[in-house]
Coordinates of C-alpha atoms and ligand atoms in Angstrom, one line a residue:
X52 CA -20.7 -39.2 98.3
X53 CA -20.3 -40.2 101.7
X54 CA -16.6 -40.3 103.5
X55 CA -15.3 -42.9 105.1
X56 CA -13.2 -42.2 108.1
X57 CA -10.9 -45.8 108.3
X58 CA -7.5 -45.9 110.9
X59 CA -4.4 -46.7 109.1
X60 CA -2.0 -48.3 111.1
X61 CA -0.3 -44.9 112.3
X62 CA -3.7 -44.2 113.8
X63 CA -4.3 -41.6 110.5
X64 CA -7.6 -41.0 109.5
X65 CA -7.9 -42.1 105.9
X66 CA -10.6 -40.1 103.3
X67 CA -12.2 -42.3 101.5
X68 CA -15.5 -41.4 99.3
X69 CA -17.9 -44.0 98.3
X70 CA -21.5 -43.7 97.0
X71 CA -23.2 -46.1 98.7
X72 CA -25.8 -48.1 96.0
X73 CA -21.9 -49.1 94.2
X74 CA -21.4 -53.1 94.5
X75 CA -18.9 -53.5 92.8
X76 CA -15.3 -53.6 94.0
X77 CA -11.8 -51.9 92.9
X78 CA -8.5 -52.2 93.6
X79 CA -6.8 -49.3 92.2
X80 CA -2.8 -49.1 92.7
X81 CA -0.2 -46.4 91.3
X82 CA 3.3 -46.3 91.2
X83 CA 5.5 -43.5 89.6
X84 CA 5.2 -40.1 89.8
X85 CA 2.5 -37.8 91.1
X86 CA 0.8 -37.7 88.1
X87 CA 0.3 -41.0 87.9
X88 CA -1.5 -41.5 92.0
X89 CA -3.6 -38.2 90.9
X90 CA -4.7 -39.7 87.3
X91 CA -5.6 -42.9 89.7
X92 CA -7.4 -40.6 91.4
X93 CA -9.4 -39.4 88.0
X94 CA -10.1 -43.4 87.3
X95 CA -11.8 -44.1 90.9
X96 CA -13.7 -40.5 90.2
X97 CA -14.6 -42.0 86.1
X98 CA -15.4 -46.0 88.3
X99 CA -17.3 -44.2 90.2
X100 CA -20.2 -43.7 88.6
X101 CA -20.0 -47.0 86.5
X102 CA -21.0 -48.7 90.4
X103 CA -17.9 -49.2 91.8
X104 CA -15.8 -48.3 95.2
X105 CA -12.5 -49.1 96.3
X106 CA -11.1 -51.6 98.2
X107 CA -8.2 -51.5 99.7
X108 CA -8.2 -55.3 99.5
X109 CA -7.2 -57.1 96.6
X110 CA -9.0 -61.0 97.8
X111 CA -12.4 -59.4 97.4
X112 CA -11.7 -57.2 93.9
X113 CA -14.1 -56.6 90.7
X114 CA -11.3 -55.1 89.1
X115 CA -8.0 -54.6 89.4
X116 CA -6.1 -51.8 87.5
X117 CA -2.7 -50.7 88.4
X118 CA -1.4 -47.3 87.7
X119 CA 2.6 -47.7 85.7
X120 CA 5.6 -45.8 85.1
X121 CA 8.0 -46.8 82.4
X122 CA 11.0 -44.5 84.1
X123 CA 13.5 -46.9 84.4
X124 CA 13.8 -50.6 83.8
X125 CA 13.2 -51.3 87.3
X126 CA 10.2 -48.9 87.9
X127 CA 8.9 -51.3 84.8
X128 CA 10.1 -55.0 86.7
X129 CA 8.4 -54.0 89.8
X130 CA 4.9 -53.6 87.7
X131 CA 5.7 -56.7 86.5
X132 CA 6.2 -58.7 89.9
X133 CA 2.6 -57.2 91.1
X134 CA 0.9 -58.8 87.6
X135 CA 2.1 -61.6 88.8
X136 CA 1.0 -61.8 92.3
X137 CA -2.5 -60.5 90.9
X138 CA -2.7 -63.7 88.4
X139 CA -2.1 -65.8 91.8
X140 CA -5.1 -64.2 93.0
X141 CA -7.0 -64.5 89.7
X142 CA -6.4 -68.2 90.0
X143 CA -8.8 -68.1 93.9
X144 CA -11.1 -65.8 92.4
X145 CA -11.1 -66.4 88.6
X146 CA -14.1 -63.5 88.4
X147 CA -11.3 -60.4 88.3
X148 CA -10.3 -58.3 85.8
X149 CA -7.0 -56.8 85.4
X150 CA -6.3 -53.6 83.7
X151 CA -3.2 -51.8 83.0
X152 CA -2.9 -47.8 82.3
X153 CA -0.1 -45.3 82.5
X154 CA 2.7 -45.2 80.5
X155 CA 3.7 -48.9 80.6
X156 CA 0.1 -49.9 79.0
X157 CA 0.9 -47.0 76.0
X158 CA 5.0 -48.1 75.4
X159 CA 3.7 -52.0 75.9
X160 CA -0.2 -51.2 73.9
X161 CA -1.1 -54.6 72.8
X162 CA 1.8 -56.6 73.7
X163 CA 0.5 -56.6 76.9
X164 CA -2.6 -58.7 75.7
X165 CA 0.3 -60.5 73.9
X166 CA 3.0 -61.7 76.4
X167 CA 0.6 -60.7 79.6
X168 CA -2.3 -64.0 79.6
X169 CA -3.2 -61.7 83.1
X170 CA -4.0 -58.3 81.5
X171 CA -7.7 -57.6 80.6
X172 CA -7.8 -54.3 79.1
X173 CA -4.7 -51.8 78.2
X174 CA -5.3 -48.1 78.6
X175 CA -3.2 -44.9 78.1
X176 CA -2.6 -41.6 80.2
X177 CA -4.8 -40.3 77.8
X178 CA -7.9 -42.8 77.4
X179 CA -9.3 -43.2 81.0
X180 CA -13.0 -41.3 79.6
X181 CA -13.2 -44.6 77.3
X182 CA -13.1 -47.4 80.3
X183 CA -16.6 -47.6 80.5
X184 CA -16.7 -49.1 76.7
X185 CA -13.9 -51.0 77.9
X186 CA -15.2 -52.7 80.1
X187 CA -18.1 -53.7 78.5
X188 CA -15.8 -55.6 75.7
X189 CA -13.8 -57.2 78.6
X190 CA -17.5 -58.2 79.3
X191 CA -17.8 -59.4 76.0
X192 CA -14.8 -61.9 76.3
X193 CA -13.3 -58.7 74.1
X194 CA -9.5 -57.5 74.3
X195 CA -9.5 -54.0 75.2
X196 CA -7.4 -51.5 74.4
X197 CA -7.5 -47.6 74.0
X198 CA -4.1 -46.0 73.8
X199 CA -4.2 -42.9 71.9
X200 CA -3.1 -39.8 73.1
X201 CA -5.1 -36.7 73.2
X202 CA -3.9 -33.1 72.0
X203 CA -7.1 -31.5 74.3
X204 CA -7.5 -34.7 77.3
X205 CA -6.8 -32.6 80.1
X206 CA -9.6 -34.2 82.6
X207 CA -10.9 -30.8 83.8
X208 CA -14.3 -32.3 83.9
X209 CA -13.9 -34.8 86.0
X210 CA -13.9 -34.0 90.2
X211 CA -10.5 -36.3 91.3
X212 CA -12.1 -39.2 94.6
X213 CA -9.4 -38.5 96.4
X214 CA -7.3 -42.1 97.6
X215 CA -5.5 -42.3 100.4
X216 CA -5.9 -39.1 101.4
X217 CA -5.3 -37.8 104.2
X218 CA -8.1 -34.8 103.9
X219 CA -5.3 -32.6 104.1
X220 CA -3.3 -32.3 101.2
X221 CA -3.6 -32.7 97.8
X222 CA -2.5 -32.2 94.2
X223 CA -4.3 -30.8 91.5
X224 CA -2.4 -31.3 87.7
X225 CA -1.9 -28.2 85.7
X226 CA -0.7 -29.3 82.9
X227 CA -0.8 -33.0 81.3
X228 CA 2.5 -34.4 78.5
X229 CA 5.7 -32.8 77.7
X230 CA 7.6 -31.5 74.8
X231 CA 10.9 -31.5 76.2
X232 CA 12.2 -34.5 74.6
X233 CA 15.2 -35.1 77.4
X234 CA 17.6 -37.5 75.1
X235 CA 16.8 -40.2 78.4
X236 CA 13.5 -39.5 78.7
X237 CA 10.3 -42.0 77.6
X238 CA 7.4 -39.2 79.0
X239 CA 6.8 -37.6 75.7
X240 CA 6.4 -40.8 74.6
X241 CA 4.5 -42.0 76.6
X242 CA 2.3 -39.1 78.0
X243 CA 2.1 -37.4 75.4
X244 CA 3.1 -33.5 73.7
X245 CA 2.0 -31.1 77.2
X246 CA -1.4 -29.2 76.9
X247 CA -2.8 -27.3 79.8
X248 CA -5.6 -27.4 81.3
X249 CA -8.1 -24.3 81.6
X250 CA -8.2 -21.9 84.7
X251 CA -11.5 -22.6 85.8
X252 CA -11.6 -26.3 85.9
X253 CA -8.4 -25.5 88.5
X254 CA -9.6 -22.7 90.8
X255 CA -13.2 -24.8 91.1
X256 CA -11.2 -28.1 92.3
X257 CA -9.5 -25.9 94.4
X258 CA -12.5 -24.7 96.2
X259 CA -13.9 -28.0 96.2
X260 CA -10.7 -29.3 98.2
X261 CA -11.0 -25.5 100.5
X262 CA -14.7 -26.9 100.9
X263 CA -13.7 -30.2 101.8
X264 CA -11.2 -28.9 104.6
X265 CA -7.7 -29.6 102.6
X266 CA -4.5 -27.0 103.9
X267 CA -2.3 -27.3 101.0
X268 CA -2.9 -28.1 97.6
X269 CA 0.4 -29.3 94.9
X270 CA 0.0 -27.9 91.5
X271 CA 1.0 -30.9 89.5
X272 CA 3.1 -31.4 85.9
X273 CA 6.0 -33.0 83.6
X274 CA 6.7 -29.1 83.4
X275 CA 4.9 -26.4 85.3
X276 CA 6.4 -22.9 84.9
X277 CA 5.5 -23.5 80.8
X278 CA 2.3 -23.5 81.8
X279 CA -0.3 -21.7 79.4
X280 CA -3.9 -21.5 78.9
X281 CA -4.8 -19.4 75.5
X282 CA -8.2 -21.3 75.0
X283 CA -7.4 -25.3 74.5
X284 CA -5.1 -26.8 72.0
X285 CA -1.4 -28.1 72.4
X286 CA 1.5 -25.8 74.3
X287 CA 3.3 -25.8 70.6
X288 CA 0.2 -24.6 68.9
X289 CA 0.5 -21.4 71.0
X290 CA 2.0 -20.1 67.6
X291 CA -1.5 -20.5 66.0
X292 CA -3.5 -19.1 68.6
X293 CA -5.3 -15.4 67.3
X294 CA -4.4 -12.4 68.6
X295 CA -7.5 -12.6 70.9
X296 CA -6.5 -15.9 72.5
X297 CA -3.1 -14.5 73.0
X298 CA -4.6 -11.2 75.1
X299 CA -5.9 -13.7 77.1
X300 CA -3.8 -15.9 77.7
X301 CA -3.0 -17.3 81.5
X302 CA 0.7 -18.5 82.0
X303 CA 2.0 -19.8 85.7
X304 CA 3.0 -17.2 87.1
X305 CA -0.4 -15.5 86.7
X306 CA -1.9 -19.3 87.6
X307 CA -0.1 -19.5 90.9
X308 CA -0.8 -15.4 91.7
X309 CA -4.7 -16.1 91.2
X310 CA -4.2 -19.5 93.3
X311 CA -2.9 -17.2 96.4
X312 CA -5.2 -14.7 96.5
X313 CA -8.0 -17.0 96.1
X314 CA -7.6 -19.1 98.8
X315 CA -5.7 -17.5 101.6
X316 CA -6.3 -20.0 104.1
X317 CA -4.1 -22.8 101.7
X318 CA -1.0 -23.3 101.0
X319 CA 0.2 -24.3 97.7
X320 CA 3.8 -26.0 96.6
X321 CA 4.1 -26.9 92.9
X322 CA 5.9 -29.6 91.3
X323 CA 8.3 -30.0 88.5
X324 CA 9.7 -26.9 87.1
X325 CA 12.1 -27.2 84.4
X326 CA 14.7 -24.7 84.6
X327 CA 14.7 -23.8 81.2
X328 CA 10.9 -22.6 81.5
X329 CA 11.3 -21.2 85.0
X330 CA 11.3 -17.4 84.8
X331 CA 11.3 -14.9 87.8
X332 CA 7.7 -13.7 87.2
X333 CA 7.4 -17.0 89.6
X334 CA 10.1 -16.3 92.0
X335 CA 8.4 -12.8 92.8
X336 CA 4.6 -14.7 93.1
X337 CA 6.6 -16.7 95.5
X338 CA 8.4 -13.7 97.3
X339 CA 4.9 -11.9 97.3
X340 CA 2.7 -14.4 99.0
X341 CA 3.4 -16.4 102.4
X342 CA 1.3 -18.7 101.2
X343 CA 2.6 -20.2 98.1
X344 CA 5.7 -22.5 99.8
X345 CA 9.1 -21.9 99.8
X346 CA 10.4 -24.9 98.1
X347 CA 11.2 -25.5 94.1
X348 CA 11.9 -28.9 92.8
X349 CA 14.7 -27.8 90.2
X350 CA 15.8 -31.4 88.5
X351 CA 19.3 -30.8 86.8
X352 CA 20.6 -34.5 85.9
X353 CA 24.4 -33.2 85.0
X354 CA 26.7 -30.9 86.6
X355 CA 28.8 -31.0 82.6
X356 CA 27.7 -28.6 80.2
X357 CA 28.6 -31.2 77.8
X358 CA 26.3 -34.0 79.1
X359 CA 23.3 -31.0 79.6
X360 CA 23.9 -31.1 76.1
X361 CA 23.2 -34.7 75.3
X362 CA 20.6 -35.0 77.2
X363 CA 19.1 -31.8 74.7
X364 CA 18.0 -29.9 78.4
X365 CA 18.2 -26.4 77.4
X366 CA 20.5 -24.9 79.5
X367 CA 24.5 -24.6 80.4
X368 CA 25.9 -25.3 84.1
X369 CA 26.3 -21.5 84.0
X370 CA 23.0 -20.4 83.5
X371 CA 21.9 -22.6 85.6
X372 CA 24.0 -21.1 88.5
X373 CA 22.6 -18.1 87.7
X374 CA 19.2 -19.1 87.7
X375 CA 19.7 -20.7 91.5
X376 CA 21.7 -17.0 91.8
X377 CA 18.4 -15.2 91.2
X378 CA 15.7 -18.1 93.4
X379 CA 18.0 -17.5 96.5
X380 CA 18.0 -13.6 95.5
X381 CA 14.3 -13.4 95.6
X382 CA 13.3 -15.5 97.7
X383 CA 15.3 -15.4 100.0
X384 CA 15.6 -19.1 102.9
X385 CA 14.2 -21.3 100.2
X386 CA 14.9 -24.4 99.8
X387 CA 15.6 -26.5 96.7
X388 CA 15.9 -30.2 95.3
X389 CA 17.5 -31.2 92.4
X390 CA 16.4 -35.3 90.1
X391 CA 20.2 -36.6 89.1
X392 CA 21.3 -39.1 86.4
X393 CA 24.8 -40.5 87.1
X394 CA 26.4 -42.5 83.6
X395 CA 24.4 -40.9 81.0
X396 CA 26.6 -42.0 77.6
X397 CA 30.2 -40.9 78.0
X398 CA 29.6 -39.3 81.0
X399 CA 33.3 -39.1 82.1
X400 CA 35.0 -38.6 85.6
X401 CA 35.7 -34.9 84.2
X402 CA 32.0 -34.3 84.2
X403 CA 31.1 -36.6 87.4
X404 CA 33.4 -34.0 89.1
X405 CA 31.5 -30.9 87.6
X406 CA 28.0 -32.8 89.0
X407 CA 29.4 -33.2 92.4
X408 CA 31.2 -29.2 92.5
X409 CA 27.5 -27.7 91.5
X410 CA 26.3 -29.7 94.0
X411 CA 28.4 -28.1 96.2
X412 CA 27.2 -24.4 94.1
X413 CA 23.8 -25.1 95.0
X414 CA 23.4 -27.0 98.6
X415 CA 20.1 -28.7 97.4
X416 CA 18.1 -29.8 100.2
X417 CA 17.3 -32.9 99.5
X418 CA 17.8 -35.3 96.3
X419 CA 16.4 -37.8 93.9
X420 CA 19.2 -39.4 92.2
X421 CA 19.8 -42.1 89.5
X422 CA 21.9 -44.2 87.5
X423 CA 20.9 -44.2 84.0
X424 CA 18.5 -46.4 82.5
X425 CA 18.6 -47.0 78.7
X426 CA 14.7 -46.4 77.6
X427 CA 13.8 -48.1 74.2
X428 CA 13.1 -45.2 71.6
X429 CA 14.1 -42.5 73.3
X430 CA 16.9 -40.4 71.4
X431 CA 19.5 -41.4 73.3
X432 CA 18.8 -45.1 73.2
X433 CA 18.5 -44.8 69.5
X434 CA 22.0 -42.8 69.2
X435 CA 24.2 -43.0 72.2
X436 CA 26.2 -46.5 73.7
X437 CA 24.5 -47.0 77.2
X438 CA 29.0 -47.1 77.7
X439 CA 30.1 -46.1 81.2
X440 CA 30.0 -49.8 83.0
X441 CA 27.5 -50.5 86.0
X442 CA 30.0 -50.7 88.8
X443 CA 30.9 -46.8 87.3
X444 CA 27.3 -45.9 87.3
X445 CA 27.2 -47.1 90.9
X446 CA 30.1 -45.8 92.2
X447 CA 29.5 -42.2 91.1
X448 CA 25.7 -42.7 92.0
X449 CA 26.7 -43.1 95.8
X450 CA 29.4 -40.6 95.8
X451 CA 26.6 -38.1 94.9
X452 CA 23.7 -40.0 97.3
X453 CA 26.2 -39.7 100.5
X454 CA 27.4 -35.9 99.0
X455 CA 23.9 -34.8 98.8
X456 CA 22.9 -36.4 102.4
X457 CA 25.3 -34.2 104.1
X458 CA 24.5 -31.4 102.6
X459 CA 21.1 -32.2 103.7
X460 CA 22.1 -32.8 107.2
X461 CA 24.1 -29.2 106.9
X462 CA 20.6 -27.3 105.2
X463 CA 18.4 -29.2 107.7
X464 CA 20.5 -28.1 110.5
X465 CA 20.3 -24.2 109.1
X466 CA 16.6 -24.2 111.1
X467 CA 17.6 -25.4 115.3
X468 CA 16.7 -22.7 117.0
X469 CA 14.0 -21.2 114.2
X470 CA 10.2 -21.0 114.5
X471 CA 9.0 -22.4 111.5
X472 CA 5.1 -22.2 110.1
X473 CA 4.3 -26.5 110.0
X474 CA 0.9 -28.1 108.5
X475 CA -0.2 -30.9 110.6
X476 CA -0.7 -33.8 108.5
X477 CA -0.1 -37.2 110.1
X478 CA 1.3 -38.8 113.4
X479 CA 4.8 -39.3 113.5
X480 CA 6.0 -42.9 111.8
X481 CA 7.7 -43.3 115.2
X482 CA 5.6 -42.3 117.6
X483 CA 1.9 -41.6 118.0
X484 CA 2.3 -39.1 120.5
X485 CA 3.8 -36.6 117.9
X486 CA 2.8 -35.0 115.1
X487 CA 4.3 -34.9 111.9
X488 CA 4.1 -32.2 108.6
X489 CA 5.9 -30.1 106.4
X490 CA 7.4 -26.3 106.7
X491 CA 7.6 -24.0 104.0
X492 CA 11.2 -25.5 102.7
X493 CA 8.5 -29.0 102.5
X494 CA 11.2 -30.4 105.6
X495 CA 9.7 -32.9 108.6
X496 CA 8.9 -31.8 110.7
X497 CA 7.9 -34.1 113.8
X498 CA 6.5 -32.2 117.5
X499 CA 4.9 -33.7 121.1
X500 CA 1.0 -33.3 119.9
X501 CA -0.7 -30.9 122.5
X502 CA -4.5 -30.0 122.1
X503 CA -3.5 -29.8 118.0
X504 CA -5.2 -31.6 115.3
X505 CA -4.4 -32.7 111.7
X506 CA -5.0 -30.0 109.3
X507 CA -4.1 -27.2 111.6
X508 CA -1.5 -24.4 110.9
X509 CA 1.2 -24.3 114.1
X510 CA 4.4 -22.4 114.7
X511 CA 7.0 -24.8 116.1
X512 CA 10.4 -23.8 117.8
X513 CA 13.1 -26.5 116.3
X514 CA 15.2 -27.6 118.8
X515 CA 17.4 -30.3 116.9
X516 CA 17.0 -32.3 113.9
X517 CA 18.3 -35.2 111.9
X518 CA 19.3 -34.7 108.2
X519 CA 15.7 -34.8 106.7
X520 CA 13.8 -34.5 110.0
X521 CA 13.5 -31.4 112.1
X522 CA 12.3 -32.3 115.8
X523 CA 10.3 -30.0 118.0
X524 CA 7.9 -28.1 120.2
X525 CA 4.4 -26.1 118.9
X526 CA 4.8 -23.1 120.6
X527 CA 1.1 -21.9 118.6
X528 CA -1.5 -21.6 115.7
X529 CA 0.7 -19.6 113.1
X530 CA -1.3 -16.6 110.9
X531 CA -2.5 -19.2 108.5
X532 CA -4.6 -21.0 110.9
Ligands
SAH611 N1 9.5 -34.0 84.2 C1 9.1 -34.9 85.0 C2 10.0 -35.6 85.0 C3 9.6 -36.8 84.8 S1 11.0 -38.3 85.2 C4 9.0 -34.5 86.1 O1 7.8 -34.2 86.8 O2 9.3 -34.7 87.7 C5 11.5 -38.1 86.8 C6 13.3 -37.9 86.6 O3 13.7 -39.4 86.5 C7 13.9 -37.0 86.2 O4 14.5 -35.8 86.6 C8 15.1 -37.6 85.9 O5 16.1 -37.6 86.5 C9 14.9 -39.3 86.1 N2 14.9 -40.3 84.7 C10 14.2 -40.1 84.3 N3 14.3 -40.7 82.7 C11 15.9 -41.4 83.3 C12 16.3 -42.8 82.9 N4 16.4 -43.1 81.2 N5 17.7 -43.7 83.5 C13 17.5 -42.7 84.6 N6 16.9 -41.8 85.0 C14 15.9 -41.3 84.9
F3S612 FE1 11.3 -36.4 80.4 FE2 12.7 -33.9 79.9 FE3 10.2 -34.0 80.0 S1 12.7 -35.3 81.6 S2 9.5 -35.4 81.2 S3 11.6 -35.3 78.6 S4 11.3 -32.1 80.7

């Protein structure tokens, strides 16, 4: 693969891997979670072997693929608007083919081909290796669809083509699917049962990234703490594993420990952690390695034990608080972030107050907050009436957003006067004279460029901040350099 360096608007170099002989053009865009962005890099790799190079220009594309999200109704509406846009371009360029990938493809299946004339191909998250065959069907004028969910597929054998990469940070997926069946969530239906990827292929991918100059890897999965490799197969079938398989099984703490030890000049993050599966071993690995970042995304969804039960989350408010206590004790200085849902069916004002008080207890650095959106087919949709009026959902959402912002400002302020280690990722949005990167706790740090370059690890003395950004001055390379 040849590396093409392009300049984007902020002057950041994008590394696009292209094959010189490839004549066809693929336009691929992704919506939703990081897993989708990561999956699109696998799809781009599969298509690179079929004669496609990626393009950022929709008008010149031979094939347009959209990797879709079903998590909330709004996410699906966004994708529908994009499909309208492709339809308009297709009128000018009738040879262009359009495919839908990801969770919406899985959820709507053949309905897509029936109702959306624009769509030529529908591919679920476990069927990307079938895309070459599906394209052949499309060429022959047939509708092409594969939405079969797999017990084994982890794409461990495919080297992703890094898309829109800054050449410094990358995502490496370690698990697929989810077994948790939270009652509000469509993911277990669209992404299938949980399975883990072989450690060897994970390490090889990181080795390859390291050789290419990448400095930070985020290990990715719907529930990374539940990672368990025992020779293949579904997580739920672990009980059936042989004694030998169990003796050599690798869990998340071991995987993280291996990554951090083998690549001391790279730093590691992971996402997402489900509170029920987060064990102290992982916390001790975080405390042991300087290059495992001090940040955990720990979605809670609600501060009310009653609502947590209705959501089928496997912990109470108190258990979550105890976990947070242990995290702060074992990994001092760590930052936490949350996902929260307001207006889940039956949520009362008292439940909402429980959410606010939990937020004050935990003091999250960041938060991703949503109004409940009923998803067809989920347990909540089947069993519970979506009975919290829209305006109440919105008001409660605003209250938690406002509280999160005021906590975030205080949390960010704690760094003022300190020196933090930053990996330089890109130019600052506001000024080409400044670099932007993140500290270990995941807070964005902006500082004058000096003689440093993208990919450098530097110590930055923090002089000022806003609620989400630290401002400072680089004082030299850090120990990671
Ligand atoms: N474990 C996953 C969670 C995926 S969904 C992960 O890797 O992040 C991301 C977030 O979307 C959830 O944590 C939840 O807060 C929110 N969400 C999921 N379903 C939702 C729904 N039906 N309505 C509103 N928000 C939802
Ligand atoms: Fe969804 Fe719960 Fe899994 S939020 S992705 S079912 S952990």
